[in-house]
């Protein structure tokens, strides 16, 4: 299935941001991962699939997850 070129152009920057965010903020350091019993190297997964007229794109990682307190504090400070 082909995507319209305009769709690809529109999602490029946000997708790059999501991937960079997962690498910069989602994954722990190698040392932290080992201490937590995880594999030394983290993984980032990118899945894309069509569902009817929609294209779903999922970005996920096997990192620590979102620190809710940190997000709350950042929102309050802003």
PDB file of N, CA and C in Angstrom:
ATOM      1  N   UNK A   1       0.850  -1.180   0.000  1.00  0.00           N
ATOM      2  CA  UNK A   1       0.000   0.000   0.000  1.00  0.00           C
ATOM      3  C   UNK A   1       0.889   1.235   0.000  1.00  0.00           C
ATOM      4  N   UNK A   2       0.576   2.182  -0.850  1.00  0.00           N
ATOM      5  CA  UNK A   2       1.351   3.414  -0.921  1.00  0.00           C
ATOM      6  C   UNK A   2       0.663   4.518  -0.145  1.00  0.00           C
ATOM      7  N   UNK A   3       1.470   5.323   0.522  1.00  0.00           N
ATOM      8  CA  UNK A   3       0.953   6.499   1.203  1.00  0.00           C
ATOM      9  C   UNK A   3       1.085   7.696   0.287  1.00  0.00           C
ATOM     10  N   UNK A   4       0.139   8.590   0.382  1.00  0.00           N
ATOM     11  CA  UNK A   4       0.221   9.845  -0.350  1.00  0.00           C
ATOM     12  C   UNK A   4       1.491  10.579   0.071  1.00  0.00           C
ATOM     13  N   UNK A   5       2.199  11.144  -0.887  1.00  0.00           N
ATOM     14  CA  UNK A   5       3.467  11.827  -0.608  1.00  0.00           C
ATOM     15  C   UNK A   5       3.297  12.949   0.421  1.00  0.00           C
ATOM     16  N   UNK A   6       2.170  13.636   0.395  1.00  0.00           N
ATOM     17  CA  UNK A   6       1.958  14.726   1.353  1.00  0.00           C
ATOM     18  C   UNK A   6       1.874  14.190   2.780  1.00  0.00           C
ATOM     19  N   UNK A   7       1.300  12.996   2.946  1.00  0.00           N
ATOM     20  CA  UNK A   7       1.226  12.382   4.273  1.00  0.00           C
ATOM     21  C   UNK A   7       2.635  12.068   4.768  1.00  0.00           C
ATOM     22  N   UNK A   8       3.443  11.496   3.905  1.00  0.00           N
ATOM     23  CA  UNK A   8       4.820  11.168   4.276  1.00  0.00           C
ATOM     24  C   UNK A   8       5.581  12.430   4.656  1.00  0.00           C
ATOM     25  N   UNK A   9       5.408  13.492   3.865  1.00  0.00           N
ATOM     26  CA  UNK A   9       6.080  14.759   4.163  1.00  0.00           C
ATOM     27  C   UNK A   9       5.632  15.323   5.507  1.00  0.00           C
ATOM     28  N   UNK A  10       4.360  15.172   5.837  1.00  0.00           N
ATOM     29  CA  UNK A  10       3.818  15.727   7.081  1.00  0.00           C
ATOM     30  C   UNK A  10       4.249  14.954   8.324  1.00  0.00           C
ATOM     31  N   UNK A  11       4.427  13.648   8.210  1.00  0.00           N
ATOM     32  CA  UNK A  11       4.748  12.854   9.404  1.00  0.00           C
ATOM     33  C   UNK A  11       6.248  12.709   9.648  1.00  0.00           C
ATOM     34  N   UNK A  12       7.066  13.113   8.701  1.00  0.00           N
ATOM     35  CA  UNK A  12       8.514  12.930   8.831  1.00  0.00           C
ATOM     36  C   UNK A  12       9.100  13.570  10.074  1.00  0.00           C
ATOM     37  N   UNK A  13       8.858  14.866  10.267  1.00  0.00           N
ATOM     38  CA  UNK A  13       9.425  15.572  11.420  1.00  0.00           C
ATOM     39  C   UNK A  13       8.864  15.068  12.750  1.00  0.00           C
ATOM     40  N   UNK A  14       7.541  14.908  12.882  1.00  0.00           N
ATOM     41  CA  UNK A  14       7.027  14.376  14.157  1.00  0.00           C
ATOM     42  C   UNK A  14       7.546  12.963  14.459  1.00  0.00           C
ATOM     43  N   UNK A  15       7.666  12.143  13.431  1.00  0.00           N
ATOM     44  CA  UNK A  15       8.166  10.786  13.636  1.00  0.00           C
ATOM     45  C   UNK A  15       9.625  10.816  14.087  1.00  0.00           C
ATOM     46  N   UNK A  16      10.410  11.676  13.470  1.00  0.00           N
ATOM     47  CA  UNK A  16      11.808  11.822  13.871  1.00  0.00           C
ATOM     48  C   UNK A  16      11.895  12.288  15.329  1.00  0.00           C
ATOM     49  N   UNK A  17      11.021  13.201  15.713  1.00  0.00           N
ATOM     50  CA  UNK A  17      11.003  13.690  17.094  1.00  0.00           C
ATOM     51  C   UNK A  17      10.661  12.559  18.068  1.00  0.00           C
ATOM     52  N   UNK A  18       9.672  11.748  17.732  1.00  0.00           N
ATOM     53  CA  UNK A  18       9.294  10.627  18.599  1.00  0.00           C
ATOM     54  C   UNK A  18      10.441   9.633  18.770  1.00  0.00           C
ATOM     55  N   UNK A  19      11.122   9.330  17.679  1.00  0.00           N
ATOM     56  CA  UNK A  19      12.239   8.388  17.744  1.00  0.00           C
ATOM     57  C   UNK A  19      13.395   8.960  18.562  1.00  0.00           C
ATOM     58  N   UNK A  20      13.694  10.227  18.343  1.00  0.00           N
ATOM     59  CA  UNK A  20      14.772  10.869  19.101  1.00  0.00           C
ATOM     60  C   UNK A  20      14.413  10.927  20.591  1.00  0.00           C
ATOM     61  N   UNK A  21      13.158  11.245  20.878  1.00  0.00           N
ATOM     62  CA  UNK A  21      12.706  11.309  22.265  1.00  0.00           C
ATOM     63  C   UNK A  21      12.835   9.943  22.952  1.00  0.00           C
ATOM     64  N   UNK A  22      12.470   8.893  22.239  1.00  0.00           N
ATOM     65  CA  UNK A  22      12.596   7.547  22.805  1.00  0.00           C
ATOM     66  C   UNK A  22      14.054   7.232  23.120  1.00  0.00           C
ATOM     67  N   UNK A  23      14.959   7.628  22.231  1.00  0.00           N
ATOM     68  CA  UNK A  23      16.384   7.357  22.444  1.00  0.00           C
ATOM     69  C   UNK A  23      16.957   8.220  23.564  1.00  0.00           C
ATOM     70  N   UNK A  24      16.594   9.495  23.581  1.00  0.00           N
ATOM     71  CA  UNK A  24      17.178  10.429  24.550  1.00  0.00           C
ATOM     72  C   UNK A  24      16.583  10.318  25.945  1.00  0.00           C
ATOM     73  N   UNK A  25      15.287  10.050  26.034  1.00  0.00           N
ATOM     74  CA  UNK A  25      14.602  10.097  27.327  1.00  0.00           C
ATOM     75  C   UNK A  25      13.995   8.766  27.763  1.00  0.00           C
ATOM     76  N   UNK A  26      13.758   7.872  26.836  1.00  0.00           N
ATOM     77  CA  UNK A  26      13.077   6.628  27.176  1.00  0.00           C
ATOM     78  C   UNK A  26      13.998   5.528  27.660  1.00  0.00           C
ATOM     79  N   UNK A  27      15.168   5.447  27.058  1.00  0.00           N
ATOM     80  CA  UNK A  27      16.076   4.353  27.373  1.00  0.00           C
ATOM     81  C   UNK A  27      17.052   4.736  28.483  1.00  0.00           C
ATOM     82  N   UNK A  28      17.267   3.805  29.385  1.00  0.00           N
ATOM     83  CA  UNK A  28      18.224   4.005  30.456  1.00  0.00           C
ATOM     84  C   UNK A  28      19.646   3.811  29.908  1.00  0.00           C
ATOM     85  N   UNK A  29      20.635   4.208  30.704  1.00  0.00           N
ATOM     86  CA  UNK A  29      22.027   3.941  30.333  1.00  0.00           C
ATOM     87  C   UNK A  29      22.263   2.431  30.385  1.00  0.00           C
ATOM     88  N   UNK A  30      23.323   1.982  29.745  1.00  0.00           N
ATOM     89  CA  UNK A  30      23.633   0.548  29.748  1.00  0.00           C
ATOM     90  C   UNK A  30      23.797   0.031  31.174  1.00  0.00           C
ATOM     91  N   UNK A  31      24.449   0.826  32.024  1.00  0.00           N
ATOM     92  CA  UNK A  31      24.671   0.417  33.411  1.00  0.00           C
ATOM     93  C   UNK A  31      23.350   0.292  34.169  1.00  0.00           C
ATOM     94  N   UNK A  32      22.469   1.270  33.990  1.00  0.00           N
ATOM     95  CA  UNK A  32      21.157   1.223  34.657  1.00  0.00           C
ATOM     96  C   UNK A  32      20.360   0.016  34.188  1.00  0.00           C
ATOM     97  N   UNK A  33      20.403  -0.258  32.888  1.00  0.00           N
ATOM     98  CA  UNK A  33      19.654  -1.390  32.343  1.00  0.00           C
ATOM     99  C   UNK A  33      20.142  -2.701  32.960  1.00  0.00           C
ATOM    100  N   UNK A  34      21.463  -2.858  33.040  1.00  0.00           N
ATOM    101  CA  UNK A  34      22.017  -4.085  33.623  1.00  0.00           C
ATOM    102  C   UNK A  34      21.624  -4.221  35.087  1.00  0.00           C
ATOM    103  N   UNK A  35      21.657  -3.112  35.829  1.00  0.00           N
ATOM    104  CA  UNK A  35      21.275  -3.138  37.247  1.00  0.00           C
ATOM    105  C   UNK A  35      19.808  -3.510  37.421  1.00  0.00           C
ATOM    106  N   UNK A  36      18.986  -3.198  36.424  1.00  0.00           N
ATOM    107  CA  UNK A  36      17.558  -3.514  36.477  1.00  0.00           C
ATOM    108  C   UNK A  36      17.246  -4.908  35.933  1.00  0.00           C
ATOM    109  N   UNK A  37      18.279  -5.634  35.505  1.00  0.00           N
ATOM    110  CA  UNK A  37      18.079  -6.976  34.971  1.00  0.00           C
ATOM    111  C   UNK A  37      17.622  -6.990  33.525  1.00  0.00           C
ATOM    112  N   UNK A  38      17.806  -5.878  32.837  1.00  0.00           N
ATOM    113  CA  UNK A  38      17.435  -5.795  31.424  1.00  0.00           C
ATOM    114  C   UNK A  38      18.656  -6.084  30.561  1.00  0.00           C
ATOM    115  N   UNK A  39      18.405  -6.297  29.270  1.00  0.00           N
ATOM    116  CA  UNK A  39      19.514  -6.402  28.331  1.00  0.00           C
ATOM    117  C   UNK A  39      20.279  -5.086  28.339  1.00  0.00           C
ATOM    118  N   UNK A  40      21.582  -5.158  28.082  1.00  0.00           N
ATOM    119  CA  UNK A  40      22.428  -3.967  28.159  1.00  0.00           C
ATOM    120  C   UNK A  40      22.004  -2.887  27.166  1.00  0.00           C
ATOM    121  N   UNK A  41      21.603  -3.297  25.981  1.00  0.00           N
ATOM    122  CA  UNK A  41      21.233  -2.343  24.935  1.00  0.00           C
ATOM    123  C   UNK A  41      19.717  -2.260  24.840  1.00  0.00           C
ATOM    124  N   UNK A  42      19.197  -1.036  24.829  1.00  0.00           N
ATOM    125  CA  UNK A  42      17.756  -0.833  24.721  1.00  0.00           C
ATOM    126  C   UNK A  42      17.262  -0.987  23.295  1.00  0.00           C
ATOM    127  N   UNK A  43      15.965  -1.145  23.163  1.00  0.00           N
ATOM    128  CA  UNK A  43      15.336  -1.312  21.854  1.00  0.00           C
ATOM    129  C   UNK A  43      14.257  -0.266  21.639  1.00  0.00           C
ATOM    130  N   UNK A  44      14.192   0.234  20.418  1.00  0.00           N
ATOM    131  CA  UNK A  44      13.113   1.120  19.989  1.00  0.00           C
ATOM    132  C   UNK A  44      12.423   0.420  18.830  1.00  0.00           C
ATOM    133  N   UNK A  45      11.104   0.344  18.909  1.00  0.00           N
ATOM    134  CA  UNK A  45      10.324  -0.360  17.897  1.00  0.00           C
ATOM    135  C   UNK A  45       9.466   0.633  17.121  1.00  0.00           C
ATOM    136  N   UNK A  46       9.406   0.452  15.826  1.00  0.00           N
ATOM    137  CA  UNK A  46       8.579   1.276  14.955  1.00  0.00           C
ATOM    138  C   UNK A  46       7.711   0.337  14.136  1.00  0.00           C
ATOM    139  N   UNK A  47       6.405   0.446  14.317  1.00  0.00           N
ATOM    140  CA  UNK A  47       5.451  -0.373  13.569  1.00  0.00           C
ATOM    141  C   UNK A  47       4.503   0.540  12.814  1.00  0.00           C
ATOM    142  N   UNK A  48       4.197   0.178  11.592  1.00  0.00           N
ATOM    143  CA  UNK A  48       3.226   0.932  10.797  1.00  0.00           C
ATOM    144  C   UNK A  48       2.324  -0.072  10.092  1.00  0.00           C
ATOM    145  N   UNK A  49       1.038   0.196  10.138  1.00  0.00           N
ATOM    146  CA  UNK A  49       0.098  -0.695   9.468  1.00  0.00           C
ATOM    147  C   UNK A  49      -1.145   0.085   9.065  1.00  0.00           C
ATOM    148  N   UNK A  50      -1.820  -0.452   8.066  1.00  0.00           N
ATOM    149  CA  UNK A  50      -3.035   0.182   7.571  1.00  0.00           C
ATOM    150  C   UNK A  50      -4.242  -0.475   8.217  1.00  0.00           C
ATOM    151  N   UNK A  51      -5.196   0.357   8.610  1.00  0.00           N
ATOM    152  CA  UNK A  51      -6.444  -0.100   9.204  1.00  0.00           C
ATOM    153  C   UNK A  51      -7.563   0.639   8.489  1.00  0.00           C
ATOM    154  N   UNK A  52      -8.096   0.030   7.448  1.00  0.00           N
ATOM    155  CA  UNK A  52      -9.102   0.715   6.629  1.00  0.00           C
ATOM    156  C   UNK A  52      -8.472   1.899   5.925  1.00  0.00           C
ATOM    157  N   UNK A  53      -9.042   3.077   6.132  1.00  0.00           N
ATOM    158  CA  UNK A  53      -8.503   4.291   5.522  1.00  0.00           C
ATOM    159  C   UNK A  53      -7.426   4.953   6.373  1.00  0.00           C
ATOM    160  N   UNK A  54      -7.107   4.362   7.503  1.00  0.00           N
ATOM    161  CA  UNK A  54      -6.130   4.949   8.420  1.00  0.00           C
ATOM    162  C   UNK A  54      -4.802   4.212   8.356  1.00  0.00           C
ATOM    163  N   UNK A  55      -3.747   4.948   8.585  1.00  0.00           N
ATOM    164  CA  UNK A  55      -2.429   4.354   8.761  1.00  0.00           C
ATOM    165  C   UNK A  55      -2.029   4.594  10.208  1.00  0.00           C
ATOM    166  N   UNK A  56      -1.753   3.528  10.919  1.00  0.00           N
ATOM    167  CA  UNK A  56      -1.350   3.616  12.325  1.00  0.00           C
ATOM    168  C   UNK A  56       0.158   3.450  12.423  1.00  0.00           C
ATOM    169  N   UNK A  57       0.780   4.345  13.150  1.00  0.00           N
ATOM    170  CA  UNK A  57       2.218   4.285  13.372  1.00  0.00           C
ATOM    171  C   UNK A  57       2.445   4.244  14.874  1.00  0.00           C
ATOM    172  N   UNK A  58       3.178   3.244  15.319  1.00  0.00           N
ATOM    173  CA  UNK A  58       3.451   3.078  16.742  1.00  0.00           C
ATOM    174  C   UNK A  58       4.953   3.137  16.979  1.00  0.00           C
ATOM    175  N   UNK A  59       5.353   3.944  17.936  1.00  0.00           N
ATOM    176  CA  UNK A  59       6.746   4.007  18.374  1.00  0.00           C
ATOM    177  C   UNK A  59       6.754   3.600  19.837  1.00  0.00           C
ATOM    178  N   UNK A  60       7.568   2.625  20.191  1.00  0.00           N
ATOM    179  CA  UNK A  60       7.658   2.190  21.581  1.00  0.00           C
ATOM    180  C   UNK A  60       9.092   1.774  21.874  1.00  0.00           C
ATOM    181  N   UNK A  61       9.406   1.722  23.144  1.00  0.00           N
ATOM    182  CA  UNK A  61      10.744   1.301  23.550  1.00  0.00           C
ATOM    183  C   UNK A  61      10.629   0.436  24.794  1.00  0.00           C
ATOM    184  N   UNK A  62      11.730  -0.189  25.159  1.00  0.00           N
ATOM    185  CA  UNK A  62      11.723  -1.032  26.360  1.00  0.00           C
ATOM    186  C   UNK A  62      12.440  -0.332  27.512  1.00  0.00           C
ATOM    187  N   UNK A  63      12.286   0.976  27.551  1.00  0.00           N
ATOM    188  CA  UNK A  63      12.923   1.790  28.585  1.00  0.00           C
ATOM    189  C   UNK A  63      12.079   1.909  29.838  1.00  0.00           C
ATOM    190  N   UNK A  64      12.387   2.938  30.604  1.00  0.00           N
ATOM    191  CA  UNK A  64      11.805   3.121  31.934  1.00  0.00           C
ATOM    192  C   UNK A  64      10.355   3.585  31.918  1.00  0.00           C
ATOM    193  N   UNK A  65       9.886   4.116  30.828  1.00  0.00           N
ATOM    194  CA  UNK A  65       8.534   4.661  30.800  1.00  0.00           C
ATOM    195  C   UNK A  65       8.535   6.120  31.200  1.00  0.00           C
ATOM    196  N   UNK A  66       7.371   6.702  31.275  1.00  0.00           N
ATOM    197  CA  UNK A  66       7.240   8.124  31.567  1.00  0.00           C
ATOM    198  C   UNK A  66       7.264   8.344  33.075  1.00  0.00           C
ATOM    199  N   UNK A  67       8.098   9.263  33.506  1.00  0.00           N
ATOM    200  CA  UNK A  67       8.163   9.658  34.911  1.00  0.00           C
ATOM    201  C   UNK A  67       7.062  10.699  35.137  1.00  0.00           C
ATOM    202  N   UNK A  68       5.937  10.264  35.677  1.00  0.00           N
ATOM    203  CA  UNK A  68       4.758  11.121  35.838  1.00  0.00           C
ATOM    204  C   UNK A  68       5.069  12.344  36.697  1.00  0.00           C
ATOM    205  N   UNK A  69       5.802  12.161  37.789  1.00  0.00           N
ATOM    206  CA  UNK A  69       6.139  13.294  38.666  1.00  0.00           C
ATOM    207  C   UNK A  69       6.964  14.339  37.929  1.00  0.00           C
ATOM    208  N   UNK A  70       7.915  13.894  37.144  1.00  0.00           N
ATOM    209  CA  UNK A  70       8.761  14.819  36.383  1.00  0.00           C
ATOM    210  C   UNK A  70       7.927  15.611  35.377  1.00  0.00           C
ATOM    211  N   UNK A  71       6.985  14.934  34.724  1.00  0.00           N
ATOM    212  CA  UNK A  71       6.110  15.605  33.755  1.00  0.00           C
ATOM    213  C   UNK A  71       5.214  16.614  34.463  1.00  0.00           C
ATOM    214  N   UNK A  72       4.638  16.229  35.609  1.00  0.00           N
ATOM    215  CA  UNK A  72       3.787  17.150  36.379  1.00  0.00           C
ATOM    216  C   UNK A  72       4.564  18.391  36.784  1.00  0.00           C
ATOM    217  N   UNK A  73       5.762  18.189  37.330  1.00  0.00           N
ATOM    218  CA  UNK A  73       6.580  19.315  37.774  1.00  0.00           C
ATOM    219  C   UNK A  73       6.957  20.229  36.617  1.00  0.00           C
ATOM    220  N   UNK A  74       7.263  19.659  35.486  1.00  0.00           N
ATOM    221  CA  UNK A  74       7.615  20.452  34.304  1.00  0.00           C
ATOM    222  C   UNK A  74       6.410  21.272  33.853  1.00  0.00           C
ATOM    223  N   UNK A  75       5.221  20.672  33.881  1.00  0.00           N
ATOM    224  CA  UNK A  75       3.999  21.378  33.474  1.00  0.00           C
ATOM    225  C   UNK A  75       3.689  22.526  34.433  1.00  0.00           C
ATOM    226  N   UNK A  76       3.886  22.296  35.714  1.00  0.00           N
ATOM    227  CA  UNK A  76       3.610  23.330  36.718  1.00  0.00           C
ATOM    228  C   UNK A  76       4.599  24.482  36.587  1.00  0.00           C
ATOM    229  N   UNK A  77       5.867  24.167  36.323  1.00  0.00           N
ATOM    230  CA  UNK A  77       6.901  25.190  36.199  1.00  0.00           C
ATOM    231  C   UNK A  77       6.748  26.029  34.933  1.00  0.00           C
ATOM    232  N   UNK A  78       6.060  25.494  33.944  1.00  0.00           N
ATOM    233  CA  UNK A  78       5.958  26.206  32.659  1.00  0.00           C
ATOM    234  C   UNK A  78       4.923  27.246  32.654  1.00  0.00           C
TER     235      UNK A  78
END
